[in-house]
XYZ file of C-alpha atoms in Angstrom:
405
model
C -2.970 22.220 19.775
C -5.364 22.144 16.917
C -3.729 21.493 13.622
C -5.084 23.588 10.665
C -3.991 22.913 7.096
C -2.836 26.305 5.633
C -0.795 25.556 2.530
C -3.707 23.715 0.578
C -6.997 24.736 -0.453
C -9.783 22.430 0.784
C -13.038 21.243 -0.858
C -14.927 24.077 0.841
C -13.477 26.379 -1.567
C -15.052 24.677 -4.715
C -18.455 24.629 -2.985
C -18.435 28.539 -3.628
C -18.637 27.972 -7.429
C -21.718 28.131 -9.439
C -23.231 24.616 -10.180
C -22.080 24.374 -13.682
C -18.504 25.355 -13.198
C -18.227 23.333 -9.697
C -19.416 20.138 -11.413
C -17.411 20.557 -14.520
C -14.265 21.073 -12.329
C -15.019 18.038 -10.286
C -15.956 15.615 -13.151
C -13.207 16.667 -15.301
C -10.669 15.146 -13.028
C -12.389 11.690 -12.975
C -11.572 9.040 -15.581
C -14.466 6.628 -15.719
C -13.541 5.004 -19.079
C -12.427 1.692 -17.709
C -15.620 1.368 -15.447
C -17.825 2.450 -18.319
C -16.282 -0.303 -20.613
C -16.946 -2.934 -17.904
C -20.447 -1.734 -17.477
C -21.322 -1.113 -21.117
C -23.664 -3.533 -22.860
C -22.135 -5.899 -25.511
C -22.318 -4.489 -28.909
C -24.202 -7.558 -30.025
C -26.766 -7.582 -27.305
C -30.432 -7.367 -28.224
C -32.887 -4.627 -27.141
C -32.655 -0.893 -27.126
C -29.186 0.698 -26.792
C -30.134 2.685 -23.794
C -27.710 5.255 -22.178
C -23.969 5.307 -21.979
C -22.478 4.255 -18.498
C -20.667 7.440 -18.106
C -23.777 9.554 -17.790
C -24.971 7.372 -14.982
C -21.622 7.458 -13.118
C -21.386 11.300 -13.569
C -25.086 11.690 -12.386
C -24.410 9.565 -9.250
C -21.482 11.685 -8.341
C -23.246 14.851 -9.115
C -25.940 13.772 -6.675
C -23.339 13.677 -3.912
C -21.924 17.071 -4.783
C -25.363 18.578 -5.030
C -26.800 16.700 -1.988
C -29.637 15.288 -3.698
C -31.686 12.958 -1.289
C -32.960 10.173 -3.471
C -32.639 8.678 -6.960
C -36.154 9.812 -7.564
C -35.163 13.373 -6.741
C -32.181 13.011 -8.969
C -34.252 11.943 -11.900
C -36.641 15.156 -11.354
C -33.633 17.540 -11.136
C -32.225 16.088 -14.235
C -35.432 16.587 -16.023
C -35.884 20.085 -14.638
C -32.311 21.387 -14.843
C -30.533 21.598 -18.181
C -27.263 22.729 -16.576
C -27.258 19.492 -14.499
C -28.070 17.420 -17.571
C -25.277 18.995 -19.644
C -22.675 18.542 -16.773
C -23.585 14.894 -16.473
C -23.332 14.167 -20.220
C -26.959 13.980 -21.351
C -28.491 15.854 -24.280
C -29.713 19.098 -22.962
C -32.916 18.661 -24.824
C -33.146 14.762 -24.537
C -34.685 12.349 -22.191
C -33.083 11.195 -18.883
C -33.194 7.453 -17.342
C -35.961 6.485 -15.170
C -35.684 5.855 -11.522
C -35.744 1.997 -12.057
C -33.008 2.343 -14.799
C -30.860 4.128 -12.147
C -31.643 1.521 -9.533
C -30.560 -1.323 -12.011
C -27.354 0.535 -12.809
C -26.501 0.971 -9.155
C -26.908 -2.729 -8.590
C -24.435 -3.523 -11.443
C -22.135 -0.746 -10.054
C -22.173 -2.304 -6.584
C -20.716 -5.605 -7.919
C -17.918 -3.906 -9.729
C -14.465 -3.196 -8.278
C -13.572 -0.506 -10.867
C -15.175 2.201 -8.921
C -12.858 1.696 -6.088
C -9.993 1.825 -8.613
C -11.075 5.314 -9.615
C -10.944 6.366 -5.982
C -7.404 4.964 -5.590
C -6.305 6.538 -8.911
C -7.406 9.899 -7.701
C -5.484 9.435 -4.451
C -2.373 8.728 -6.441
C -3.006 11.672 -8.782
C -3.236 13.945 -5.539
C -0.025 12.538 -4.184
C 1.822 13.300 -7.402
C 0.550 16.880 -7.181
C 1.979 16.998 -3.730
C -1.587 17.547 -2.179
C -1.403 14.104 -0.331
C 1.790 13.521 1.742
C 1.161 10.161 3.203
C 3.939 10.345 5.961
C 1.310 10.928 8.710
C -1.943 9.054 8.628
C -4.945 9.043 11.083
C -7.624 6.394 11.423
C -11.234 6.656 12.919
C -14.838 5.803 12.118
C -18.050 7.553 11.882
C -21.598 6.349 12.045
C -23.910 5.938 8.987
C -27.671 5.304 9.529
C -29.272 2.380 7.761
C -31.831 2.930 5.149
C -33.307 -0.349 6.265
C -35.866 -0.329 9.304
C -34.268 -0.921 12.576
C -34.550 -4.589 13.997
C -34.291 -5.940 17.456
C -30.959 -7.467 18.155
C -32.405 -10.955 18.295
C -33.671 -10.655 14.810
C -30.326 -9.595 13.270
C -28.066 -12.078 11.205
C -24.503 -11.383 12.418
C -22.608 -12.323 9.326
C -20.777 -9.039 8.656
C -23.105 -7.808 5.823
C -26.120 -6.730 7.831
C -26.589 -3.537 9.583
C -26.934 -3.651 13.369
C -26.812 -1.507 16.545
C -23.849 0.516 17.442
C -22.814 2.907 20.146
C -20.262 5.765 20.109
C -19.395 8.678 22.300
C -19.750 12.066 21.072
C -17.331 15.005 21.647
C -18.920 15.626 24.868
C -18.706 12.080 26.097
C -22.436 11.230 25.567
C -23.331 7.903 24.167
C -25.081 7.742 20.756
C -26.788 4.726 19.672
C -27.911 3.973 16.087
C -28.869 1.293 13.737
C -26.713 0.905 10.713
C -23.089 0.997 9.679
C -19.722 2.401 10.515
C -17.509 3.945 7.838
C -13.796 3.499 8.876
C -11.319 5.824 7.136
C -7.579 5.912 6.792
C -6.922 9.642 6.134
C -3.900 11.702 5.057
C -3.224 14.210 7.791
C -1.654 16.878 5.486
C -4.515 17.075 3.110
C -7.273 15.721 5.301
C -8.264 13.537 2.462
C -9.358 9.716 2.551
C -6.885 7.266 1.397
C -8.841 4.114 1.914
C -11.972 2.973 3.567
C -13.904 0.021 4.979
C -17.619 -0.443 5.817
C -18.759 -2.481 8.756
C -21.834 -3.199 10.675
C -22.197 -0.613 13.476
C -21.477 -3.049 16.181
C -17.941 -3.790 15.137
C -15.274 -2.323 17.545
C -13.063 0.393 16.074
C -9.927 -1.208 17.314
C -10.502 -4.464 15.602
C -10.886 -2.645 12.274
C -7.452 -0.734 12.286
C -5.213 -3.654 11.041
C -7.593 -4.861 8.223
C -7.802 -1.317 6.988
C -4.043 -0.715 7.105
C -3.479 -4.130 5.395
C -6.060 -3.199 2.664
C -4.237 0.201 2.290
C -0.878 -1.272 1.585
C -2.429 -3.999 -0.807
C -4.154 -1.229 -2.837
C -1.263 1.172 -3.105
C 1.758 -1.259 -3.048
C 4.939 0.924 -2.511
C 3.100 4.360 -3.340
C 2.930 5.094 0.477
C 5.142 4.393 3.467
C 3.531 6.180 6.462
C 5.785 7.002 9.431
C 3.031 7.996 11.992
C -0.232 6.251 12.690
C -2.565 8.385 14.941
C -5.607 6.998 16.482
C -7.803 7.685 19.595
C -8.066 5.412 22.584
C -10.680 2.990 20.863
C -7.542 1.518 19.102
C -5.406 1.147 22.172
C -4.736 -2.632 21.838
C -1.359 -4.163 22.349
C -1.286 -6.118 18.991
C -2.166 -2.810 17.083
C 0.956 -1.265 18.278
C 3.212 -4.167 17.756
C 2.007 -4.849 14.204
C 2.489 -1.260 13.125
C 5.885 -1.219 14.599
C 7.192 -4.664 13.594
C 5.263 -5.401 10.270
C 4.791 -1.861 8.907
C 7.888 -0.144 10.528
C 5.719 2.721 11.524
C 5.212 4.674 14.840
C 1.834 4.206 16.597
C 0.398 7.529 18.089
C -2.481 6.052 20.084
C -4.282 7.502 23.116
C -4.242 5.307 26.249
C -7.339 3.641 27.368
C -7.325 2.868 31.140
C -10.368 0.449 30.702
C -11.601 1.077 34.112
C -8.353 1.037 35.861
C -7.934 3.744 38.801
C -4.219 3.905 38.633
C -1.434 3.989 36.085
C 0.473 0.848 35.187
C 2.933 -0.325 37.849
C 6.235 1.420 37.500
C 4.798 4.415 35.695
C 3.404 7.599 36.760
C 0.237 9.288 35.258
C 2.217 10.618 32.350
C 3.629 7.332 31.493
C 7.245 8.155 32.692
C 9.230 5.357 34.472
C 9.599 5.991 38.328
C 12.260 4.597 40.594
C 11.746 2.644 43.854
C 11.588 5.916 45.620
C 8.738 7.172 43.531
C 10.859 9.784 41.563
C 10.457 10.275 37.928
C 13.353 8.619 35.981
C 15.189 10.983 33.557
C 15.067 9.999 29.847
C 18.552 9.643 28.594
C 18.130 8.801 24.778
C 17.439 5.921 22.538
C 19.993 3.130 21.541
C 18.450 1.000 18.789
C 15.258 -0.575 20.238
C 16.210 0.497 23.708
C 15.017 3.539 25.603
C 17.403 4.556 28.415
C 16.366 6.095 31.807
C 18.610 7.266 34.562
C 18.518 8.068 38.205
C 17.174 11.669 38.799
C 19.305 11.960 41.993
C 22.339 11.127 40.095
C 21.703 13.979 37.530
C 20.707 16.429 40.314
C 17.022 16.589 39.272
C 15.924 15.788 42.825
C 17.291 15.237 46.301
C 16.534 11.449 47.145
C 16.921 10.914 51.003
C 18.441 7.501 50.211
C 20.998 8.667 47.718
C 22.296 6.680 44.630
C 23.175 3.636 46.538
C 19.690 2.752 47.408
C 19.016 1.614 43.899
C 22.730 1.004 42.501
C 26.167 0.751 43.734
C 27.484 2.417 40.580
C 28.604 6.014 40.521
C 26.475 6.341 37.232
C 23.372 5.753 39.174
C 20.455 3.402 38.610
C 19.700 2.952 34.931
C 16.655 1.458 33.336
C 16.768 0.099 29.639
C 13.538 -0.933 28.037
C 12.867 -2.488 24.664
C 10.029 -0.350 23.503
C 9.102 -2.750 20.725
C 8.241 -5.501 23.420
C 5.824 -3.280 25.252
C 5.047 -0.332 22.931
C 1.704 0.356 24.549
C 3.497 1.574 27.742
C 6.903 2.544 26.466
C 6.389 4.047 23.140
C 8.778 6.290 21.054
C 8.350 9.078 20.931
C 7.574 8.983 24.699
C 3.924 9.264 25.455
C 2.617 12.704 26.407
C 5.841 14.493 25.545
C 5.573 17.486 23.266
C 6.816 15.443 20.265
C 4.128 12.828 21.035
C 1.477 15.465 21.482
C 2.246 17.173 18.288
C 1.776 14.106 16.258
C -1.378 13.086 18.111
C -3.018 16.445 17.518
C -2.855 15.678 13.850
C -5.399 12.852 14.372
C -8.104 15.581 14.117
C -7.607 15.718 10.466
C -9.781 12.421 10.074
C -12.553 14.265 12.013
C -12.406 17.134 9.453
C -12.491 14.669 6.656
C -15.732 13.137 8.008
C -17.062 16.674 8.602
C -16.533 17.668 4.914
C -17.967 14.423 3.539
C -21.101 15.187 5.573
C -21.479 18.912 5.567
C -20.492 19.628 1.827
C -21.320 16.233 0.362
C -23.998 13.636 0.875
C -22.246 10.937 3.079
C -24.916 11.147 5.718
C -27.655 10.327 3.392
C -27.537 6.652 2.701
C -30.637 5.634 0.637
C -29.626 1.972 -0.402
C -29.902 -1.304 1.104
C -26.987 -3.719 1.515
C -23.328 -3.343 2.513
C -22.105 -3.212 -1.158
C -24.466 -0.333 -1.992
C -23.408 1.567 1.197
C -19.796 1.124 0.145
C -20.602 2.447 -3.264
C -22.256 5.459 -1.615
C -19.148 6.188 0.599
C -16.673 5.792 -2.453
C -18.814 8.159 -4.557
C -18.527 10.839 -1.841
C -14.743 10.281 -1.357
C -14.281 10.495 -5.185
C -16.088 13.839 -5.290
C -14.122 15.113 -2.247
C -10.708 14.204 -3.672
C -11.471 15.312 -7.242
C -12.789 18.688 -6.067
C -9.727 19.269 -3.900
C -7.483 18.430 -6.863
C -9.512 20.805 -9.102
C -9.311 23.731 -6.676
C -5.614 23.353 -5.899
C -4.857 22.853 -9.675
C -6.787 25.953 -10.595
C -5.195 28.087 -7.860
C -1.606 26.780 -8.760
C -2.248 27.816 -12.472
C -3.582 31.312 -11.567
C -0.517 31.853 -9.199
C 1.846 30.857 -12.153
C 0.032 33.013 -14.714
């Protein structure tokens, strides 16, 4: 099953607008006042007054929306295009900052946490508008190539802040190697919008980043969200990930099983992770009682004709019964049961994070990292996420108003 969002309008709709109206709609939803005040020069500082921080912020967001490759190209387009200048807050007939001025501002921006707060505020606004639900979330990563020249592994400093070599499998199972970073996103499955993100060197294993990302998500939003389902692919199939989601966050992990080279299912289970009896027959699921999952003898229920009968496993007329505390071994005995229709329905929603990445790369500028250092790479990712969420808010608000009119 391939889940498609039908009740919401996606960012793709706003891309059809003309440049001026598109940028105006996106920038109108972004409150940069707090960040601008933080980055504004003190009133008693010496030297030329310069440009207001707002115009730099809007220009950097416009750079992502218009898929402008470099700061140098941004400056050229601002000079040549009065519509772009107007949308970003510059005087239509006035001057624009130089490339070096933009670079200095980007350096200041990378040392501020207020840009991230703008991102979180937009997420909360989208939730208040019922665009974001937050009950079902998906987690995955995508590759980002480094702007820095590739280095041999032996010359890389592994301190968590430098790009390095990574490898992932594409949709066809082929290995892809690159030098750079990974963007880890926690995504809302309803809206297919990012809720939180982390940047790591490319070599970081996806599974180890799930819990830091979830922890950061709850710290950033406090009691705003309480997800029920956490969908992830087999890279996150780690026992401690299941247990932490269940016991600490009271959620339900929906994670694909990773056999890790084994040629048979775990002992006592068949290929679909159904418990089997000593005769090799599939036990029948008989409900959940608190933390316990109950399974009964299929012969006692008339589901099979075991040559040994019921007495082979139990002397009870009820037949053999297996009770499993799923919280003690959630990787094998999850709830809902792995590979049932209910489980598959929730797992299919995991593709929402893949479409989130697709929009960030196809309609925006995520795949075009042009800055060095993990802080600036994070700024680049957040700017793209801000544009994606703001544009989605704008198009849904506009459509709602037109329906109400």
